[in-house]
Amino acid sequence: MTYKNILNTTLITMTPTQEDGLEPPHIVVLDGGFSTQLSCHVGHVIDGDPLWSARFLHTHPNEVVNTHLDFLRAGAHLIITNTYQASVGGFVEHLDMTPEQSYDLIMRAVDLAKQARTLYLEEYEDYIQNDLIPLVVGAVGPYGAHLHDGSEYDGSYADTTSVQTMREWHRPRIQALVEAGVDLLALETIPCQEEAEMLCDLLREYPNIKAWLSFSCKDNQSIAHGECFQKVAKKCWEANPEQLVAVGVNCCAPSSVSNLLKGINDDRPHAPIPLIVYPSSGEKYNPQIGWIDRDKCEPVEVFIQEWLDLGVRYVGGCCRTYAADVSRIRNQVHCWRDRWRFQHRYQANTSPQN
């Protein structure tokens, strides 16, 4: 079997299907907060930079590779490229690059992730044969991220920016990621309905690629711009079910997740929408002093089994979650699958037919 076929098989296997029988559904473990883990490798302040961690694609490529490796060693089934805040225009403005060089740097991010995957497979070649080959997922952050004003957390730019402007900004970065050979796209931290719908439509220009779509939310009911999360999520899923593998939320407080998701599939019992969740630690960011209130946050892993009970099938972490958190998340996934198996076999053995 060729490496490409192995990857295709991996993607199929990692896509949750109808859950019948006595085997628990497959759960995909994502990585954690890239800039958070990257900070363990570089002696630089990352938060507050207009390019955020994407600057390190240019200045510290080896550390980018090592950050991806951390997550793979921690048990992530996939790694997300360091391109959340990468854009052609951003690199032109802040790295003094040409548009061509900027495009190439986005592609370079995919190469760095692939390098990490290769190193991981070589390092664990005696153990990887019966496991899944990790996927490389291209991070596609929202239009608001490049504005460097926090508007990806309120979606206010949707009131003043045309859908066409957002489309033309997204297209080259998506093109670069696809051209570089990502296995999947992460359309993430999307704060507004218009941008989400546009991305689902833009995805059709790349018919051979699949993606997940995750929203930035302001509370336990609404996405950041104010629209109802469940209504928007369902509408986007129905707009492109052929290419979307999951919808959900990221970079929100873990305590908000369950209320956002409860009941979303009540009207789809036989064809539930696969759900994805990768929240932040719950800490708050103060521009003057940095991240605060960690001591007031419950660890992400304490919520995992509850989310899986609600139908989440892709789970990981976002800002302020480290590789160690990914290991704890994966452990909770294993515990949940063991519990699922025990409960379903017990029910089968005690049913009236038996």
mmCIF file of C-alpha atoms in Angstrom:
data_model
loop_
_atom_site.group_PDB
_atom_site.id
_atom_site.type_symbol
_atom_site.label_atom_id
_atom_site.label_comp_id
_atom_site.label_asym_id
_atom_site.label_seq_id
_atom_site.Cartn_x
_atom_site.Cartn_y
_atom_site.Cartn_z
ATOM 1 C CA MET A 1 0.000 0.000 0.000
ATOM 2 C CA THR A 2 1.397 3.416 -0.932
ATOM 3 C CA TYR A 3 1.804 6.218 1.594
ATOM 4 C CA LYS A 4 -0.967 8.186 -0.156
ATOM 5 C CA ASN A 5 -3.340 5.239 0.125
ATOM 6 C CA ILE A 6 -2.445 4.826 3.796
ATOM 7 C CA LEU A 7 -3.392 8.467 4.374
ATOM 8 C CA ASN A 8 -6.663 8.051 2.496
ATOM 9 C CA THR A 9 -7.455 4.991 4.592
ATOM 10 C CA THR A 10 -6.595 6.935 7.730
ATOM 11 C CA LEU A 11 -8.968 9.762 6.818
ATOM 12 C CA ILE A 12 -11.791 7.322 6.151
ATOM 13 C CA THR A 13 -11.134 5.510 9.427
ATOM 14 C CA MET A 14 -11.012 8.766 11.357
ATOM 15 C CA THR A 15 -14.363 9.918 10.000
ATOM 16 C CA PRO A 16 -17.091 8.917 12.489
ATOM 17 C CA THR A 17 -19.822 6.773 10.957
ATOM 18 C CA GLN A 18 -23.193 5.450 12.046
ATOM 19 C CA GLU A 19 -22.661 3.949 15.499
ATOM 20 C CA ASP A 20 -23.983 0.396 15.428
ATOM 21 C CA GLY A 21 -22.762 -2.783 17.074
ATOM 22 C CA LEU A 22 -20.769 -3.293 20.221
ATOM 23 C CA GLU A 23 -17.638 -1.350 19.327
ATOM 24 C CA PRO A 24 -17.469 2.273 20.470
ATOM 25 C CA PRO A 25 -17.204 5.061 17.902
ATOM 26 C CA HIS A 26 -13.763 6.226 16.908
ATOM 27 C CA ILE A 27 -12.780 9.492 18.577
ATOM 28 C CA VAL A 28 -10.249 11.763 16.883
ATOM 29 C CA VAL A 29 -7.851 13.437 19.318
ATOM 30 C CA LEU A 30 -6.686 16.841 18.112
ATOM 31 C CA ASP A 31 -3.570 18.704 19.180
ATOM 32 C CA GLY A 32 -3.507 21.667 21.580
ATOM 33 C CA GLY A 33 -2.722 25.372 21.505
ATOM 34 C CA PHE A 34 0.138 25.775 19.041
ATOM 35 C CA SER A 35 1.431 29.111 20.293
ATOM 36 C CA THR A 36 1.132 27.859 23.869
ATOM 37 C CA GLN A 37 3.322 24.822 23.241
ATOM 38 C CA LEU A 38 5.644 26.796 20.954
ATOM 39 C CA SER A 39 6.415 29.086 23.880
ATOM 40 C CA CYS A 40 8.144 26.106 25.530
ATOM 41 C CA HIS A 41 10.704 26.093 22.709
ATOM 42 C CA VAL A 42 11.340 29.791 22.077
ATOM 43 C CA GLY A 43 12.391 32.512 24.450
ATOM 44 C CA HIS A 44 10.103 35.061 22.887
ATOM 45 C CA VAL A 45 6.750 36.580 23.747
ATOM 46 C CA ILE A 46 4.250 35.303 21.189
ATOM 47 C CA ASP A 47 0.986 36.905 22.286
ATOM 48 C CA GLY A 48 0.510 40.426 20.961
ATOM 49 C CA ASP A 49 2.436 39.961 17.718
ATOM 50 C CA PRO A 50 0.387 40.963 14.637
ATOM 51 C CA LEU A 51 1.386 37.648 13.039
ATOM 52 C CA TRP A 52 1.082 35.719 16.311
ATOM 53 C CA SER A 53 2.839 32.355 16.056
ATOM 54 C CA ALA A 54 2.939 32.507 12.235
ATOM 55 C CA ARG A 55 6.010 34.762 12.454
ATOM 56 C CA PHE A 56 7.987 31.757 13.729
ATOM 57 C CA LEU A 57 7.526 29.975 10.410
ATOM 58 C CA HIS A 58 10.090 32.473 9.162
ATOM 59 C CA THR A 59 12.274 32.948 12.225
ATOM 60 C CA HIS A 60 12.222 29.583 14.052
ATOM 61 C CA PRO A 61 11.195 26.747 11.692
ATOM 62 C CA ASN A 62 12.945 24.049 13.755
ATOM 63 C CA GLU A 63 10.973 25.051 16.825
ATOM 64 C CA VAL A 64 7.772 24.838 14.796
ATOM 65 C CA VAL A 65 8.648 21.247 13.866
ATOM 66 C CA ASN A 66 9.429 20.405 17.481
ATOM 67 C CA THR A 67 6.107 21.839 18.628
ATOM 68 C CA HIS A 68 4.234 19.594 16.199
ATOM 69 C CA LEU A 69 6.311 16.672 17.451
ATOM 70 C CA ASP A 70 5.319 17.410 21.047
ATOM 71 C CA PHE A 71 1.658 16.969 20.174
ATOM 72 C CA LEU A 72 2.222 13.776 18.187
ATOM 73 C CA ARG A 73 4.218 12.257 21.031
ATOM 74 C CA ALA A 74 1.417 13.245 23.398
ATOM 75 C CA GLY A 75 -1.043 11.133 21.402
ATOM 76 C CA ALA A 76 -2.681 13.540 18.935
ATOM 77 C CA HIS A 77 -4.153 11.864 15.868
ATOM 78 C CA LEU A 78 -3.475 14.963 13.808
ATOM 79 C CA ILE A 79 -1.471 18.185 13.817
ATOM 80 C CA ILE A 80 -2.774 21.569 12.710
ATOM 81 C CA THR A 81 -0.444 23.812 10.715
ATOM 82 C CA ASN A 82 0.880 27.037 12.203
ATOM 83 C CA THR A 83 -1.164 29.179 9.810
ATOM 84 C CA TYR A 84 -4.100 30.427 11.855
ATOM 85 C CA GLN A 85 -2.953 34.041 11.521
ATOM 86 C CA ALA A 86 -0.954 33.575 8.302
ATOM 87 C CA SER A 87 -1.921 35.486 5.183
ATOM 88 C CA VAL A 88 -0.241 36.773 2.059
ATOM 89 C CA GLY A 89 -1.004 40.370 2.997
ATOM 90 C CA GLY A 90 0.132 39.890 6.577
ATOM 91 C CA PHE A 91 3.514 38.512 5.558
ATOM 92 C CA VAL A 92 3.966 41.284 3.005
ATOM 93 C CA GLU A 93 3.269 43.933 5.632
ATOM 94 C CA HIS A 94 5.041 42.488 8.655
ATOM 95 C CA LEU A 95 7.856 40.381 7.180
ATOM 96 C CA ASP A 96 8.630 42.628 4.201
ATOM 97 C CA MET A 97 8.086 39.739 1.802
ATOM 98 C CA THR A 98 6.790 39.736 -1.750
ATOM 99 C CA PRO A 99 3.368 38.172 -2.356
ATOM 100 C CA GLU A 100 5.103 35.191 -3.946
ATOM 101 C CA GLN A 101 7.374 34.700 -0.933
ATOM 102 C CA SER A 102 4.395 35.043 1.381
ATOM 103 C CA TYR A 103 2.466 32.367 -0.495
ATOM 104 C CA ASP A 104 5.490 30.081 -0.330
ATOM 105 C CA LEU A 105 5.796 30.609 3.424
ATOM 106 C CA ILE A 106 2.221 29.388 3.927
ATOM 107 C CA MET A 107 3.123 26.297 1.908
ATOM 108 C CA ARG A 108 6.274 25.969 4.011
ATOM 109 C CA ALA A 109 4.098 25.634 7.111
ATOM 110 C CA VAL A 110 2.654 22.439 5.652
ATOM 111 C CA ASP A 111 6.142 21.125 4.893
ATOM 112 C CA LEU A 112 7.197 21.734 8.499
ATOM 113 C CA ALA A 113 4.198 19.782 9.787
ATOM 114 C CA LYS A 114 4.988 16.958 7.369
ATOM 115 C CA GLN A 115 8.586 16.944 8.573
ATOM 116 C CA ALA A 116 7.335 16.480 12.126
ATOM 117 C CA ARG A 117 5.067 13.654 11.037
ATOM 118 C CA THR A 118 7.924 11.917 9.239
ATOM 119 C CA LEU A 119 10.178 12.222 12.274
ATOM 120 C CA TYR A 120 7.410 10.860 14.483
ATOM 121 C CA LEU A 121 6.787 7.883 12.214
ATOM 122 C CA GLU A 122 10.505 7.102 12.124
ATOM 123 C CA GLU A 123 10.770 7.464 15.885
ATOM 124 C CA TYR A 124 7.829 5.122 16.537
ATOM 125 C CA GLU A 125 8.101 2.846 13.511
ATOM 126 C CA ASP A 126 7.975 -0.277 15.686
ATOM 127 C CA TYR A 127 4.662 0.806 17.214
ATOM 128 C CA ILE A 128 2.862 2.680 14.447
ATOM 129 C CA GLN A 129 1.970 -0.271 12.191
ATOM 130 C CA ASN A 130 -1.398 -0.939 13.770
ATOM 131 C CA ASP A 131 -2.185 2.657 14.566
ATOM 132 C CA LEU A 132 -3.440 5.545 12.461
ATOM 133 C CA ILE A 133 -1.073 7.670 10.410
ATOM 134 C CA PRO A 134 -1.392 11.232 11.779
ATOM 135 C CA LEU A 135 -3.039 13.742 9.487
ATOM 136 C CA VAL A 136 -1.737 17.209 8.633
ATOM 137 C CA VAL A 137 -4.573 19.725 8.891
ATOM 138 C CA GLY A 138 -4.342 23.224 7.411
ATOM 139 C CA ALA A 139 -5.391 25.959 9.855
ATOM 140 C CA VAL A 140 -7.645 28.597 8.299
ATOM 141 C CA GLY A 141 -8.355 31.300 10.852
ATOM 142 C CA PRO A 142 -11.006 34.015 10.359
ATOM 143 C CA TYR A 143 -10.653 37.268 8.466
ATOM 144 C CA GLY A 144 -10.695 39.121 11.765
ATOM 145 C CA ALA A 145 -7.473 37.474 12.964
ATOM 146 C CA HIS A 146 -5.308 39.446 10.529
ATOM 147 C CA LEU A 147 -6.876 42.725 11.693
ATOM 148 C CA HIS A 148 -5.056 42.204 15.009
ATOM 149 C CA ASP A 149 -7.821 43.876 16.983
ATOM 150 C CA GLY A 150 -9.481 40.904 18.630
ATOM 151 C CA SER A 151 -12.433 41.028 16.267
ATOM 152 C CA GLU A 152 -12.371 37.281 15.710
ATOM 153 C CA TYR A 153 -13.961 37.212 19.164
ATOM 154 C CA ASP A 154 -16.867 39.533 18.347
ATOM 155 C CA GLY A 155 -17.194 39.306 14.551
ATOM 156 C CA SER A 156 -17.712 43.064 14.299
ATOM 157 C CA TYR A 157 -15.917 43.204 10.943
ATOM 158 C CA ALA A 158 -18.877 41.389 9.393
ATOM 159 C CA ASP A 159 -20.838 44.652 9.687
ATOM 160 C CA THR A 160 -18.354 46.624 7.584
ATOM 161 C CA THR A 161 -16.597 44.050 5.364
ATOM 162 C CA SER A 162 -18.188 42.562 2.272
ATOM 163 C CA VAL A 163 -18.411 38.807 1.831
ATOM 164 C CA GLN A 164 -16.479 39.177 -1.418
ATOM 165 C CA THR A 165 -13.613 40.931 0.393
ATOM 166 C CA MET A 166 -13.426 38.098 2.888
ATOM 167 C CA ARG A 167 -13.562 35.530 0.099
ATOM 168 C CA GLU A 168 -10.688 37.124 -1.809
ATOM 169 C CA TRP A 169 -8.620 37.294 1.382
ATOM 170 C CA HIS A 170 -9.186 33.635 2.224
ATOM 171 C CA ARG A 171 -8.743 32.173 -1.262
ATOM 172 C CA PRO A 172 -4.921 32.385 -1.664
ATOM 173 C CA ARG A 173 -4.189 31.006 1.791
ATOM 174 C CA ILE A 174 -6.552 28.074 1.265
ATOM 175 C CA GLN A 175 -5.058 27.554 -2.179
ATOM 176 C CA ALA A 176 -1.542 27.464 -0.709
ATOM 177 C CA LEU A 177 -2.525 24.925 1.957
ATOM 178 C CA VAL A 178 -4.264 22.675 -0.562
ATOM 179 C CA GLU A 179 -1.421 22.966 -3.054
ATOM 180 C CA ALA A 180 1.077 22.012 -0.326
ATOM 181 C CA GLY A 181 -0.866 18.825 0.318
ATOM 182 C CA VAL A 182 -2.787 19.081 3.580
ATOM 183 C CA ASP A 183 -5.031 16.137 4.346
ATOM 184 C CA LEU A 184 -7.826 18.298 5.737
ATOM 185 C CA LEU A 185 -8.662 21.951 6.433
ATOM 186 C CA ALA A 186 -9.618 23.475 9.779
ATOM 187 C CA LEU A 187 -11.949 26.435 9.213
ATOM 188 C CA GLU A 188 -11.674 27.623 12.773
ATOM 189 C CA THR A 189 -12.641 30.331 15.264
ATOM 190 C CA ILE A 190 -15.201 31.703 12.794
ATOM 191 C CA PRO A 191 -17.242 34.376 14.602
ATOM 192 C CA CYS A 192 -19.986 35.269 12.120
ATOM 193 C CA GLN A 193 -22.554 33.526 9.954
ATOM 194 C CA GLU A 194 -21.675 35.327 6.718
ATOM 195 C CA GLU A 195 -18.038 34.245 6.823
ATOM 196 C CA ALA A 196 -18.947 30.674 7.761
ATOM 197 C CA GLU A 197 -21.394 30.331 4.882
ATOM 198 C CA MET A 198 -18.890 31.890 2.494
ATOM 199 C CA LEU A 199 -16.198 29.391 3.553
ATOM 200 C CA CYS A 200 -18.551 26.448 3.023
ATOM 201 C CA ASP A 201 -19.172 27.756 -0.473
ATOM 202 C CA LEU A 202 -15.510 28.564 -1.171
ATOM 203 C CA LEU A 203 -14.642 25.012 -0.195
ATOM 204 C CA ARG A 204 -16.428 23.826 -3.333
ATOM 205 C CA GLU A 205 -13.600 25.333 -5.401
ATOM 206 C CA TYR A 206 -11.441 22.536 -3.945
ATOM 207 C CA PRO A 207 -13.665 19.472 -4.426
ATOM 208 C CA ASN A 208 -11.003 16.974 -3.384
ATOM 209 C CA ILE A 209 -10.455 18.428 0.090
ATOM 210 C CA LYS A 210 -12.543 18.054 3.227
ATOM 211 C CA ALA A 211 -12.731 20.365 6.234
ATOM 212 C CA TRP A 212 -14.215 20.911 9.642
ATOM 213 C CA LEU A 213 -15.897 24.157 10.645
ATOM 214 C CA SER A 214 -15.664 25.484 14.194
ATOM 215 C CA PHE A 215 -17.035 28.701 15.636
ATOM 216 C CA SER A 216 -15.936 31.306 18.130
ATOM 217 C CA CYS A 217 -18.760 31.733 20.651
ATOM 218 C CA LYS A 218 -19.524 34.509 23.126
ATOM 219 C CA ASP A 219 -21.751 32.540 25.518
ATOM 220 C CA ASN A 220 -23.467 29.178 25.797
ATOM 221 C CA GLN A 221 -25.948 29.865 22.978
ATOM 222 C CA SER A 222 -24.498 32.292 20.444
ATOM 223 C CA ILE A 223 -21.523 32.595 18.162
ATOM 224 C CA ALA A 224 -19.365 35.668 18.705
ATOM 225 C CA HIS A 225 -21.316 37.953 16.355
ATOM 226 C CA GLY A 226 -24.588 37.063 18.064
ATOM 227 C CA GLU A 227 -26.226 34.507 15.780
ATOM 228 C CA CYS A 228 -27.607 31.284 17.275
ATOM 229 C CA PHE A 229 -24.830 28.706 17.199
ATOM 230 C CA GLN A 230 -27.025 25.682 16.555
ATOM 231 C CA LYS A 231 -28.990 27.304 13.736
ATOM 232 C CA VAL A 232 -25.831 28.492 11.973
ATOM 233 C CA ALA A 233 -23.993 25.213 12.510
ATOM 234 C CA LYS A 234 -26.872 23.190 11.052
ATOM 235 C CA LYS A 235 -27.277 25.541 8.106
ATOM 236 C CA CYS A 236 -23.574 25.318 7.257
ATOM 237 C CA TRP A 237 -23.548 21.535 7.577
ATOM 238 C CA GLU A 238 -26.524 21.227 5.271
ATOM 239 C CA ALA A 239 -24.897 23.599 2.779
ATOM 240 C CA ASN A 240 -21.924 21.282 2.185
ATOM 241 C CA PRO A 241 -22.261 17.858 3.874
ATOM 242 C CA GLU A 242 -20.121 16.289 1.163
ATOM 243 C CA GLN A 243 -16.987 18.150 2.275
ATOM 244 C CA LEU A 244 -17.531 18.975 5.933
ATOM 245 C CA VAL A 245 -16.467 16.233 8.352
ATOM 246 C CA ALA A 246 -17.664 18.002 11.510
ATOM 247 C CA VAL A 247 -18.951 21.284 12.927
ATOM 248 C CA GLY A 248 -18.493 22.667 16.401
ATOM 249 C CA VAL A 249 -16.667 25.191 18.544
ATOM 250 C CA ASN A 250 -13.131 26.123 19.513
ATOM 251 C CA CYS A 251 -11.310 28.694 21.624
ATOM 252 C CA CYS A 252 -14.232 29.061 24.012
ATOM 253 C CA ALA A 253 -14.470 28.383 27.738
ATOM 254 C CA PRO A 254 -14.862 24.649 28.446
ATOM 255 C CA SER A 255 -17.769 25.416 30.772
ATOM 256 C CA SER A 256 -19.818 26.770 27.840
ATOM 257 C CA VAL A 257 -19.472 23.779 25.539
ATOM 258 C CA SER A 258 -22.155 21.404 26.795
ATOM 259 C CA ASN A 259 -24.947 23.976 26.650
ATOM 260 C CA LEU A 260 -23.885 24.965 23.140
ATOM 261 C CA LEU A 261 -24.153 21.366 21.943
ATOM 262 C CA LYS A 262 -27.092 19.902 23.877
ATOM 263 C CA GLY A 263 -29.953 18.948 21.576
ATOM 264 C CA ILE A 264 -28.235 19.861 18.332
ATOM 265 C CA ASN A 265 -28.877 16.385 16.890
ATOM 266 C CA ASP A 266 -32.276 15.712 18.470
ATOM 267 C CA ASP A 267 -33.960 16.073 15.079
ATOM 268 C CA ARG A 268 -31.340 13.919 13.316
ATOM 269 C CA PRO A 269 -31.317 10.639 15.319
ATOM 270 C CA HIS A 270 -30.299 8.516 12.336
ATOM 271 C CA ALA A 271 -27.860 10.971 10.746
ATOM 272 C CA PRO A 272 -26.230 13.005 13.537
ATOM 273 C CA ILE A 273 -23.847 15.789 12.631
ATOM 274 C CA PRO A 274 -20.319 14.868 13.800
ATOM 275 C CA LEU A 275 -19.296 17.409 16.433
ATOM 276 C CA ILE A 276 -15.870 18.909 17.072
ATOM 277 C CA VAL A 277 -14.726 20.678 20.238
ATOM 278 C CA TYR A 278 -11.357 22.163 21.116
ATOM 279 C CA PRO A 279 -11.747 24.867 23.741
ATOM 280 C CA SER A 280 -9.196 27.053 25.426
ATOM 281 C CA SER A 281 -8.190 26.457 29.030
ATOM 282 C CA GLY A 282 -10.798 28.985 30.176
ATOM 283 C CA GLU A 283 -8.192 31.561 31.177
ATOM 284 C CA LYS A 284 -8.724 35.204 30.285
ATOM 285 C CA TYR A 285 -6.256 37.350 28.374
ATOM 286 C CA ASN A 286 -5.335 40.752 29.786
ATOM 287 C CA PRO A 287 -3.364 42.818 27.226
ATOM 288 C CA GLN A 288 -1.386 44.484 30.005
ATOM 289 C CA ILE A 289 -0.330 41.441 32.018
ATOM 290 C CA GLY A 290 -1.103 38.416 29.831
ATOM 291 C CA TRP A 291 -3.129 35.322 30.731
ATOM 292 C CA ILE A 292 -4.889 35.332 34.083
ATOM 293 C CA ASP A 293 -7.286 33.249 36.226
ATOM 294 C CA ARG A 294 -5.785 29.827 35.489
ATOM 295 C CA ASP A 295 -6.396 28.871 39.111
ATOM 296 C CA LYS A 296 -10.121 29.501 38.565
ATOM 297 C CA CYS A 297 -10.395 27.097 35.609
ATOM 298 C CA GLU A 298 -11.339 23.438 35.681
ATOM 299 C CA PRO A 299 -8.969 21.371 33.504
ATOM 300 C CA VAL A 300 -10.284 20.580 30.030
ATOM 301 C CA GLU A 301 -10.025 16.845 30.600
ATOM 302 C CA VAL A 302 -12.731 16.857 33.298
ATOM 303 C CA PHE A 303 -15.304 17.720 30.618
ATOM 304 C CA ILE A 304 -14.245 15.192 27.959
ATOM 305 C CA GLN A 305 -16.515 12.276 28.816
ATOM 306 C CA GLU A 306 -19.556 14.553 29.107
ATOM 307 C CA TRP A 307 -18.846 15.969 25.633
ATOM 308 C CA LEU A 308 -18.395 12.530 24.123
ATOM 309 C CA ASP A 309 -21.750 11.522 25.600
ATOM 310 C CA LEU A 310 -23.243 14.494 23.735
ATOM 311 C CA GLY A 311 -21.891 13.241 20.407
ATOM 312 C CA VAL A 312 -18.522 14.952 20.149
ATOM 313 C CA ARG A 313 -16.251 12.851 17.948
ATOM 314 C CA TYR A 314 -13.298 15.224 17.454
ATOM 315 C CA VAL A 315 -11.790 16.678 20.622
ATOM 316 C CA GLY A 316 -8.664 18.601 21.608
ATOM 317 C CA GLY A 317 -7.501 21.913 23.000
ATOM 318 C CA CYS A 318 -6.918 25.466 21.872
ATOM 319 C CA CYS A 319 -5.257 28.459 23.582
ATOM 320 C CA ARG A 320 -3.350 27.690 26.778
ATOM 321 C CA THR A 321 -3.547 23.926 26.378
ATOM 322 C CA TYR A 322 -0.203 22.128 26.226
ATOM 323 C CA ALA A 323 0.971 18.756 24.944
ATOM 324 C CA ALA A 324 0.505 17.409 28.470
ATOM 325 C CA ASP A 325 -3.164 18.390 28.248
ATOM 326 C CA VAL A 326 -3.484 16.429 25.001
ATOM 327 C CA SER A 327 -2.191 13.330 26.796
ATOM 328 C CA ARG A 328 -4.788 13.786 29.513
ATOM 329 C CA ILE A 329 -7.522 14.310 26.916
ATOM 330 C CA ARG A 330 -6.524 11.103 25.132
ATOM 331 C CA ASN A 331 -6.593 9.207 28.422
ATOM 332 C CA GLN A 332 -10.149 10.407 29.029
ATOM 333 C CA VAL A 333 -11.112 9.304 25.525
ATOM 334 C CA HIS A 334 -9.796 5.811 26.273
ATOM 335 C CA CYS A 335 -11.742 5.752 29.548
ATOM 336 C CA TRP A 336 -14.924 6.809 27.793
ATOM 337 C CA ARG A 337 -14.559 4.161 25.090
ATOM 338 C CA ASP A 338 -14.037 1.489 27.756
ATOM 339 C CA ARG A 339 -17.141 2.695 29.582
ATOM 340 C CA TRP A 340 -19.132 2.783 26.341
ATOM 341 C CA ARG A 341 -18.092 -0.793 25.524
ATOM 342 C CA PHE A 342 -18.986 -2.050 28.994
ATOM 343 C CA GLN A 343 -22.386 -0.332 29.040
ATOM 344 C CA HIS A 344 -23.421 -1.520 25.591
ATOM 345 C CA ARG A 345 -22.323 -5.086 26.178
ATOM 346 C CA TYR A 346 -24.121 -5.116 29.520
ATOM 347 C CA GLN A 347 -27.293 -3.844 27.842
ATOM 348 C CA ALA A 348 -26.973 -6.453 25.112
ATOM 349 C CA ASN A 349 -26.527 -9.257 27.638
ATOM 350 C CA THR A 350 -29.477 -8.162 29.772
ATOM 351 C CA SER A 351 -31.944 -7.411 26.983
ATOM 352 C CA PRO A 352 -35.225 -9.416 26.906
ATOM 353 C CA GLN A 353 -34.054 -11.312 23.809
ATOM 354 C CA ASN A 354 -31.311 -12.866 25.911
#
